[in-house]
Amino acid sequence: MTGAAIRVSEIFGPTIQGEGVLIGQPTVFVRTGGCDYRCSWCDTLHAVDSEYREQWQPMSAEEIWGEVRRLSGGVPLTVSLSGGNPAIQPLGPLIDRGHGEGYRFALETQGSVARDWFADLDVLVLSPKPPSSGMETDFAKLDECLAMAAGRPMTVLKIVIFDDHDYGFAKDVAQRYPSLSVYLQPGNHTPPPPDDDSATVDIDGVMNRMLWLVDKVTGDKWFDARVLPQLHVLLWGNRRGV
Amino acid sequence: MTGAAIRVSEIFGPTIQGEGVLIGQPTVFVRTGGCDYRCSWCDTLHAVDSEYREQWQPMSAEEIWGEVRRLSGGVPLTVSLSGGNPAIQPLGPLIDRGHGEGYRFALETQGSVARDWFADLDVLVLSPKPPSSGMETDFAKLDECLAMAAGRPMTVLKIVIFDDHDYGFAKDVAQRYPSLSVYLQPGNHTPPPPDDDSATVDIDGVMNRMLWLVDKVTGDKWFDARVLPQLHVLLWGNRRGV
């Protein structure tokens, strides 16, 4: 295993995956540093804003692998590759290494950067950002991500929803990719400031948005969608490393 | 479509499935009345205790089907067959009827009564009850349920956990059926009294049990299990019909 250094913001677990298709599943997170997006409501600014760059450790795939193996006690599980945008890091060698020991890999990305190693993943979560993020989705890039995945990993869409515009965006995206399962997630309008993970989350606000979203989806008869909150936020608020 | 009358406690939705493998998925619930168990912490006594029998409407499969179709606006979705123990009702004709219009059916049962129509389901959730329920699992019956399903529906285990004894039971069950996915669910120690669905749920208590369970599972390196709370309890407390 060789390859360029990977910028790592944090490695933690095992804990459970808090959202989307793997919700409730034990996992170790590898959160990479750096992102080509700046979403207005980003909930992991400590892994995005270059102001925190000095906290991102350059690590080899072998070093990361050693830490994942240590945390999981050498018992294979699903590793969650997250960010920032993990697609901007050279993760192919890490995936190969883990597969050799029976581990699985799930990656979540906005789909702005496509990599040939997407095809080596077990789960690919494409999470294009809705209008409230302030970002614009390049659908040609999203198409390219799917082309790179080549139908090999289980691939799903996960879309964060804050308001009616976001909801409309989610419907459009779902229509564009009818073969992909769609997970809708109420946004957290009280994300953690990067320097203060004890900052309070407005759980009632998040839950009210969840209820609103359930009503939207069922009222619309969008029965193929799945609506899930961020379980880790309900359990741990904005606390990091869990 | 013919067949004997089905005793129905309530039909409601669409809402989202709050627990287990279909968590977050829009569904209409058909809750049947009557149960061969009396779990100490039963959270649907209004569909179990024969004291409430006069509230259970005997309905034909055709009548139930009409209500499901009305609630879902004729748009196919997954119907959740729940109880009580729905396996003691003659649900085969209802399933056939719904399949004819593209609907899917998920059934949850403790696995104490096996039916040949289990093979017609799309999802079968076997939920053997742990020691804290006061019930004893007849594993020969559970085996029979699996034999009846004949590998056709997606079949999973869901086990409610209150304490260490329950956890040990869950591990034993998982070991007995290594090919089935396991969903673990922290118990609600403040279930609704059957006559008062506005009674308060101790959400903090449920969440603390969830956190304990996550620690157990990850500490044990039981990485194949999935740990999920009852989302509907977090969203709606003990309220019925949502």
Coordinates of N, CA and C in Angstrom, one line a residue, chain B residues 72-219:
Chain B
S72 N -54.0 5.8 1.2 CA -52.8 6.0 0.4 C -53.1 6.6 -0.9
G73 N -54.4 7.0 -1.1 CA -54.7 7.6 -2.4 C -54.5 6.7 -3.6
G74 N -54.5 5.4 -3.4 CA -54.3 4.5 -4.5 C -52.9 4.4 -5.0
V75 N -52.0 5.0 -4.3 CA -50.5 5.0 -4.7 C -49.9 3.9 -3.9
P76 N -49.3 2.9 -4.5 CA -48.7 1.8 -3.8 C -47.6 2.2 -2.8
L77 N -47.7 1.5 -1.7 CA -46.7 1.7 -0.6 C -46.5 0.4 0.1
T78 N -45.7 0.4 1.2 CA -45.6 -0.7 2.0 C -46.6 -0.7 3.2
V79 N -47.4 -1.7 3.3 CA -48.4 -1.7 4.4 C -47.8 -2.5 5.5
S80 N -47.9 -1.9 6.7 CA -47.3 -2.6 7.9 C -48.4 -3.3 8.7
L81 N -48.3 -4.6 8.7 CA -49.2 -5.4 9.4 C -48.7 -5.7 10.8
S82 N -49.4 -5.1 11.8 CA -48.9 -5.1 13.2 C -50.0 -5.6 14.1
G83 N -49.7 -5.6 15.4 CA -50.7 -6.0 16.4 C -50.5 -5.4 17.7
G84 N -50.8 -6.1 18.8 CA -51.2 -7.5 18.9 C -50.2 -8.4 18.1
N85 N -50.7 -9.6 17.9 CA -49.9 -10.6 17.0 C -50.7 -10.8 15.7
P86 N -50.3 -10.1 14.6 CA -51.1 -10.2 13.4 C -51.1 -11.6 12.8
A87 N -50.2 -12.5 13.3 CA -50.2 -13.8 12.7 C -51.4 -14.7 13.1
I88 N -52.1 -14.2 14.1 CA -53.3 -15.0 14.5 C -54.5 -14.6 13.7
Q89 N -54.4 -13.7 12.8 CA -55.5 -13.3 11.9 C -55.3 -13.8 10.5
P90 N -56.4 -14.0 9.8 CA -56.3 -14.6 8.4 C -56.0 -13.5 7.4
L91 N -54.7 -13.2 7.3 CA -54.3 -12.0 6.4 C -53.9 -12.4 5.0
G92 N -53.9 -13.7 4.7 CA -53.5 -14.1 3.3 C -54.2 -13.4 2.2
P93 N -55.6 -13.4 2.3 CA -56.3 -12.7 1.2 C -56.1 -11.2 1.1
L94 N -55.9 -10.5 2.2 CA -55.5 -9.1 2.1 C -54.2 -8.9 1.4
I95 N -53.2 -9.7 1.7 CA -51.9 -9.6 1.0 C -52.0 -9.8 -0.5
D96 N -52.8 -10.8 -0.8 CA -53.0 -11.1 -2.3 C -53.6 -9.9 -3.0
R97 N -54.7 -9.4 -2.3 CA -55.4 -8.3 -2.9 C -54.5 -7.1 -3.1
G98 N -53.7 -6.7 -2.1 CA -52.8 -5.6 -2.2 C -51.7 -5.8 -3.3
H99 N -51.1 -7.0 -3.3 CA -50.1 -7.3 -4.3 C -50.6 -7.1 -5.7
G100 N -51.9 -7.4 -5.9 CA -52.5 -7.2 -7.2 C -52.5 -5.8 -7.7
E101 N -52.4 -4.9 -6.7 CA -52.3 -3.4 -7.1 C -50.9 -2.8 -6.8
G102 N -49.9 -3.7 -6.6 CA -48.6 -3.2 -6.5 C -48.1 -2.8 -5.1
Y103 N -49.0 -3.0 -4.1 CA -48.6 -2.7 -2.8 C -47.6 -3.8 -2.2
R104 N -46.9 -3.4 -1.2 CA -46.0 -4.4 -0.5 C -46.5 -4.6 1.0
F105 N -46.1 -5.7 1.6 CA -46.6 -5.9 2.9 C -45.4 -6.4 3.8
A106 N -45.4 -5.7 5.0 CA -44.4 -6.1 6.0 C -45.2 -6.5 7.2
L107 N -44.8 -7.6 7.8 CA -45.5 -8.1 9.0 C -44.5 -8.2 10.2
E108 N -44.9 -7.8 11.3 CA -44.1 -8.0 12.5 C -44.8 -8.9 13.5
T109 N -44.2 -9.9 14.0 CA -44.7 -10.9 14.9 C -43.7 -11.4 15.8
Q110 N -44.1 -11.9 17.0 CA -43.1 -12.5 17.9 C -42.7 -13.9 17.5
G111 N -43.4 -14.4 16.5 CA -43.0 -15.7 16.0 C -43.5 -16.9 16.7
S112 N -44.6 -16.7 17.4 CA -45.2 -17.8 18.1 C -46.3 -18.6 17.3
V113 N -46.7 -18.1 16.2 CA -47.7 -18.7 15.4 C -47.2 -18.6 13.9
A114 N -47.1 -19.7 13.2 CA -46.6 -19.8 11.9 C -47.7 -19.9 10.9
R115 N -47.6 -19.2 9.8 CA -48.7 -19.3 8.8 C -48.1 -19.5 7.4
D116 N -48.8 -20.2 6.5 CA -48.2 -20.5 5.2 C -48.1 -19.2 4.4
W117 N -49.0 -18.2 4.7 CA -49.0 -17.0 3.9 C -47.8 -16.1 4.3
F118 N -47.0 -16.4 5.3 CA -45.7 -15.7 5.5 C -44.9 -15.6 4.2
A119 N -45.0 -16.7 3.5 CA -44.1 -16.7 2.2 C -44.6 -15.7 1.2
D120 N -45.8 -15.1 1.4 CA -46.3 -14.1 0.5 C -45.9 -12.7 0.9
L121 N -45.4 -12.5 2.1 CA -45.0 -11.2 2.5 C -43.8 -10.7 1.8
D122 N -43.6 -9.4 1.8 CA -42.3 -8.8 1.3 C -41.3 -8.6 2.4
V123 N -41.7 -8.4 3.6 CA -40.8 -8.2 4.7 C -41.4 -9.0 5.9
L124 N -40.7 -9.8 6.6 CA -41.1 -10.5 7.8 C -40.1 -10.1 8.9
V125 N -40.7 -9.5 9.9 CA -39.9 -9.1 11.1 C -40.3 -10.0 12.2
L126 N -39.3 -10.8 12.6 CA -39.5 -11.7 13.8 C -39.0 -11.1 15.0
S127 N -39.8 -10.9 16.0 CA -39.4 -10.2 17.2 C -39.7 -11.0 18.4
P128 N -38.8 -12.0 18.6 CA -39.0 -12.8 19.8 C -38.8 -12.0 21.1
K129 N -39.5 -12.3 22.1 CA -39.6 -11.4 23.3 C -38.5 -11.8 24.3
P130 N -37.8 -10.8 24.8 CA -36.7 -11.1 25.8 C -37.2 -11.4 27.2
P131 N -36.4 -11.9 28.1 CA -36.8 -12.2 29.4 C -37.6 -11.2 30.2
S132 N -37.3 -9.9 30.0 CA -38.0 -8.8 30.7 C -39.5 -8.8 30.4
S133 N -39.9 -9.4 29.3 CA -41.3 -9.4 28.9 C -42.1 -10.3 29.8
G134 N -41.4 -11.3 30.4 CA -42.1 -12.3 31.1 C -42.6 -13.4 30.2
M135 N -42.3 -13.4 29.0 CA -42.8 -14.4 28.0 C -41.6 -15.4 27.7
E136 N -41.9 -16.5 27.3 CA -40.9 -17.5 27.0 C -40.9 -17.8 25.5
T137 N -39.8 -17.8 24.8 CA -39.8 -18.0 23.4 C -39.8 -19.5 23.1
D138 N -40.7 -20.0 22.2 CA -40.7 -21.3 21.7 C -40.0 -21.4 20.4
F139 N -38.7 -21.8 20.5 CA -37.9 -21.7 19.4 C -38.3 -22.7 18.2
A140 N -39.0 -23.7 18.6 CA -39.5 -24.6 17.5 C -40.5 -23.8 16.7
K141 N -41.3 -23.0 17.3 CA -42.3 -22.2 16.6 C -41.6 -21.1 15.7
L142 N -40.5 -20.6 16.3 CA -39.8 -19.5 15.6 C -39.2 -20.2 14.3
D143 N -38.6 -21.4 14.5 CA -38.1 -22.1 13.4 C -39.2 -22.4 12.3
E144 N -40.3 -22.7 12.8 CA -41.5 -23.0 11.9 C -41.9 -21.7 11.1
C145 N -41.8 -20.6 11.8 CA -42.1 -19.3 11.1 C -41.1 -19.1 9.9
L146 N -39.9 -19.4 10.2 CA -38.8 -19.3 9.1 C -39.1 -20.3 8.0
A147 N -39.5 -21.5 8.4 CA -39.7 -22.5 7.4 C -40.9 -22.1 6.5
M148 N -41.9 -21.5 7.1 CA -43.1 -21.1 6.4 C -42.7 -19.9 5.4
A149 N -41.9 -19.0 5.9 CA -41.5 -17.9 5.0 C -40.7 -18.4 3.8
A150 N -40.1 -19.6 3.9 CA -39.4 -20.3 2.8 C -38.4 -19.4 2.1
G151 N -37.8 -18.5 2.8 CA -36.8 -17.6 2.2 C -37.3 -16.6 1.2
R152 N -38.6 -16.4 1.1 CA -39.1 -15.5 0.1 C -39.2 -14.0 0.6
P153 N -39.8 -13.7 1.7 CA -39.7 -12.3 2.2 C -38.3 -12.0 2.7
M154 N -37.9 -10.7 2.7 CA -36.7 -10.3 3.4 C -37.1 -10.5 4.9
T155 N -36.3 -11.3 5.6 CA -36.6 -11.7 7.0 C -35.5 -11.2 7.9
V156 N -35.9 -10.5 9.0 CA -35.0 -9.9 9.9 C -35.5 -10.2 11.4
L157 N -34.5 -10.1 12.3 CA -34.9 -10.2 13.7 C -34.9 -8.8 14.3
K158 N -35.9 -8.5 15.2 CA -35.9 -7.3 15.9 C -36.1 -7.6 17.4
I159 N -35.2 -7.2 18.2 CA -35.3 -7.6 19.6 C -35.2 -6.3 20.5
V160 N -36.2 -6.3 21.4 CA -36.4 -5.1 22.3 C -35.5 -5.5 23.5
I161 N -34.7 -4.4 24.0 CA -33.8 -4.7 25.1 C -34.0 -3.7 26.2
F162 N -34.2 -4.2 27.4 CA -34.3 -3.4 28.6 C -33.1 -3.5 29.5
D163 N -32.4 -4.7 29.5 CA -31.4 -4.9 30.5 C -30.4 -5.9 30.0
D164 N -29.4 -6.3 30.8 CA -28.4 -7.2 30.4 C -28.9 -8.6 30.1
H165 N -30.0 -9.0 30.8 CA -30.5 -10.3 30.5 C -31.1 -10.3 29.1
D166 N -31.8 -9.2 28.7 CA -32.4 -9.1 27.4 C -31.3 -9.1 26.3
Y167 N -30.2 -8.4 26.7 CA -29.1 -8.3 25.7 C -28.5 -9.7 25.5
G168 N -28.3 -10.5 26.6 CA -27.8 -11.8 26.4 C -28.7 -12.7 25.6
F169 N -30.0 -12.5 25.8 CA -31.0 -13.3 25.0 C -30.8 -12.9 23.5
A170 N -30.7 -11.6 23.2 CA -30.5 -11.2 21.8 C -29.3 -11.8 21.2
K171 N -28.2 -11.9 21.9 CA -27.0 -12.5 21.4 C -27.2 -13.9 21.1
D172 N -27.9 -14.6 22.0 CA -28.2 -16.1 21.7 C -29.1 -16.2 20.5
V173 N -30.1 -15.4 20.4 CA -31.0 -15.5 19.2 C -30.2 -15.3 17.9
A174 N -29.4 -14.2 18.0 CA -28.6 -13.9 16.8 C -27.7 -15.0 16.4
Q175 N -27.2 -15.7 17.4 CA -26.3 -16.8 17.1 C -27.0 -18.0 16.5
R176 N -28.3 -18.2 16.9 CA -29.1 -19.3 16.4 C -29.5 -19.1 15.0
Y177 N -29.6 -17.8 14.6 CA -30.0 -17.5 13.2 C -29.0 -16.6 12.5
P178 N -27.8 -17.1 12.2 CA -26.7 -16.2 11.8 C -27.0 -15.6 10.4
S179 N -27.9 -16.1 9.7 CA -28.2 -15.5 8.3 C -29.1 -14.3 8.4
L180 N -29.7 -14.1 9.6 CA -30.7 -13.0 9.7 C -30.1 -11.7 10.2
S181 N -30.4 -10.6 9.6 CA -29.9 -9.3 10.2 C -30.7 -9.1 11.5
V182 N -30.0 -8.4 12.4 CA -30.5 -8.2 13.8 C -30.7 -6.7 14.0
Y183 N -31.9 -6.3 14.4 CA -32.1 -4.9 14.9 C -32.4 -4.9 16.4
L184 N -31.7 -4.1 17.1 CA -31.9 -4.0 18.6 C -32.5 -2.7 18.9
Q185 N -33.5 -2.7 19.8 CA -34.3 -1.5 20.1 C -34.4 -1.3 21.6
P186 N -34.0 -0.2 22.1 CA -34.2 0.1 23.5 C -35.6 0.1 23.9
G187 N -36.0 -0.6 25.0 CA -37.4 -0.6 25.4 C -37.9 0.7 25.9
N188 N -39.2 0.9 25.8 CA -39.9 2.1 26.4 C -40.5 1.6 27.7
H189 N -39.9 2.1 28.8 CA -40.4 1.6 30.1 C -41.6 2.5 30.6
T190 N -42.0 3.4 29.7 CA -43.2 4.2 30.0 C -44.2 4.1 28.9
P191 N -44.7 2.8 28.6 CA -45.6 2.6 27.5 C -47.0 3.3 27.9
P192 N -47.8 3.5 26.8 CA -49.0 4.2 27.1 C -50.0 3.3 27.8
P193 N -50.7 3.8 28.8 CA -51.9 3.0 29.3 C -52.9 3.0 28.2
P194 N -53.6 1.9 28.0 CA -54.5 1.8 26.9 C -55.6 2.8 26.8
D195 N -55.9 3.5 27.9 CA -57.0 4.4 27.9 C -56.5 5.9 27.8
D196 N -55.2 6.1 27.8 CA -54.7 7.4 27.9 C -53.4 7.6 27.0
D197 N -53.6 7.9 25.7 CA -52.5 8.0 24.9 C -51.8 9.3 25.0
S198 N -52.2 10.2 25.9 CA -51.5 11.4 26.1 C -50.6 11.3 27.3
A199 N -50.5 10.1 27.9 CA -49.6 9.9 29.0 C -48.1 10.1 28.5
T200 N -47.4 10.7 29.4 CA -46.0 11.1 29.1 C -45.0 10.0 28.9
V201 N -44.2 10.1 27.9 CA -43.1 9.1 27.7 C -41.9 9.7 28.4
D202 N -41.1 8.9 29.1 CA -39.8 9.3 29.6 C -38.8 9.3 28.5
I203 N -38.7 10.3 27.7 CA -37.8 10.3 26.6 C -36.4 10.2 27.0
D204 N -36.0 11.0 28.1 CA -34.6 10.9 28.6 C -34.3 9.5 29.0
G205 N -35.2 8.8 29.6 CA -35.0 7.4 30.0 C -34.7 6.5 28.8
V206 N -35.6 6.7 27.8 CA -35.4 5.9 26.6 C -34.1 6.2 25.9
M207 N -33.8 7.5 25.8 CA -32.5 7.8 25.2 C -31.3 7.3 26.0
N208 N -31.4 7.3 27.3 CA -30.3 6.8 28.1 C -30.1 5.3 27.9
R209 N -31.3 4.6 27.7 CA -31.2 3.2 27.4 C -30.6 3.0 26.0
M210 N -30.9 3.8 25.1 CA -30.3 3.8 23.8 C -28.8 4.0 23.8
L211 N -28.4 4.9 24.6 CA -26.9 5.2 24.7 C -26.2 4.0 25.4
W212 N -26.8 3.4 26.4 CA -26.3 2.2 27.0 C -26.2 1.1 26.0
L213 N -27.2 0.9 25.2 CA -27.2 -0.1 24.2 C -26.1 0.1 23.2
V214 N -26.0 1.3 22.7 CA -24.9 1.6 21.7 C -23.6 1.2 22.3
D215 N -23.3 1.6 23.6 CA -22.1 1.2 24.3 C -21.9 -0.3 24.4
K216 N -23.0 -1.0 24.8 CA -22.9 -2.5 24.9 C -22.4 -3.1 23.5
V217 N -23.1 -2.7 22.5 CA -22.9 -3.3 21.2 C -21.6 -3.0 20.6
T218 N -21.2 -1.7 20.8 CA -19.8 -1.4 20.2 C -18.7 -1.9 21.1
G219 N -19.0 -1.9 22.4 CA -18.0 -2.5 23.4 C -17.8 -4.0 23.1

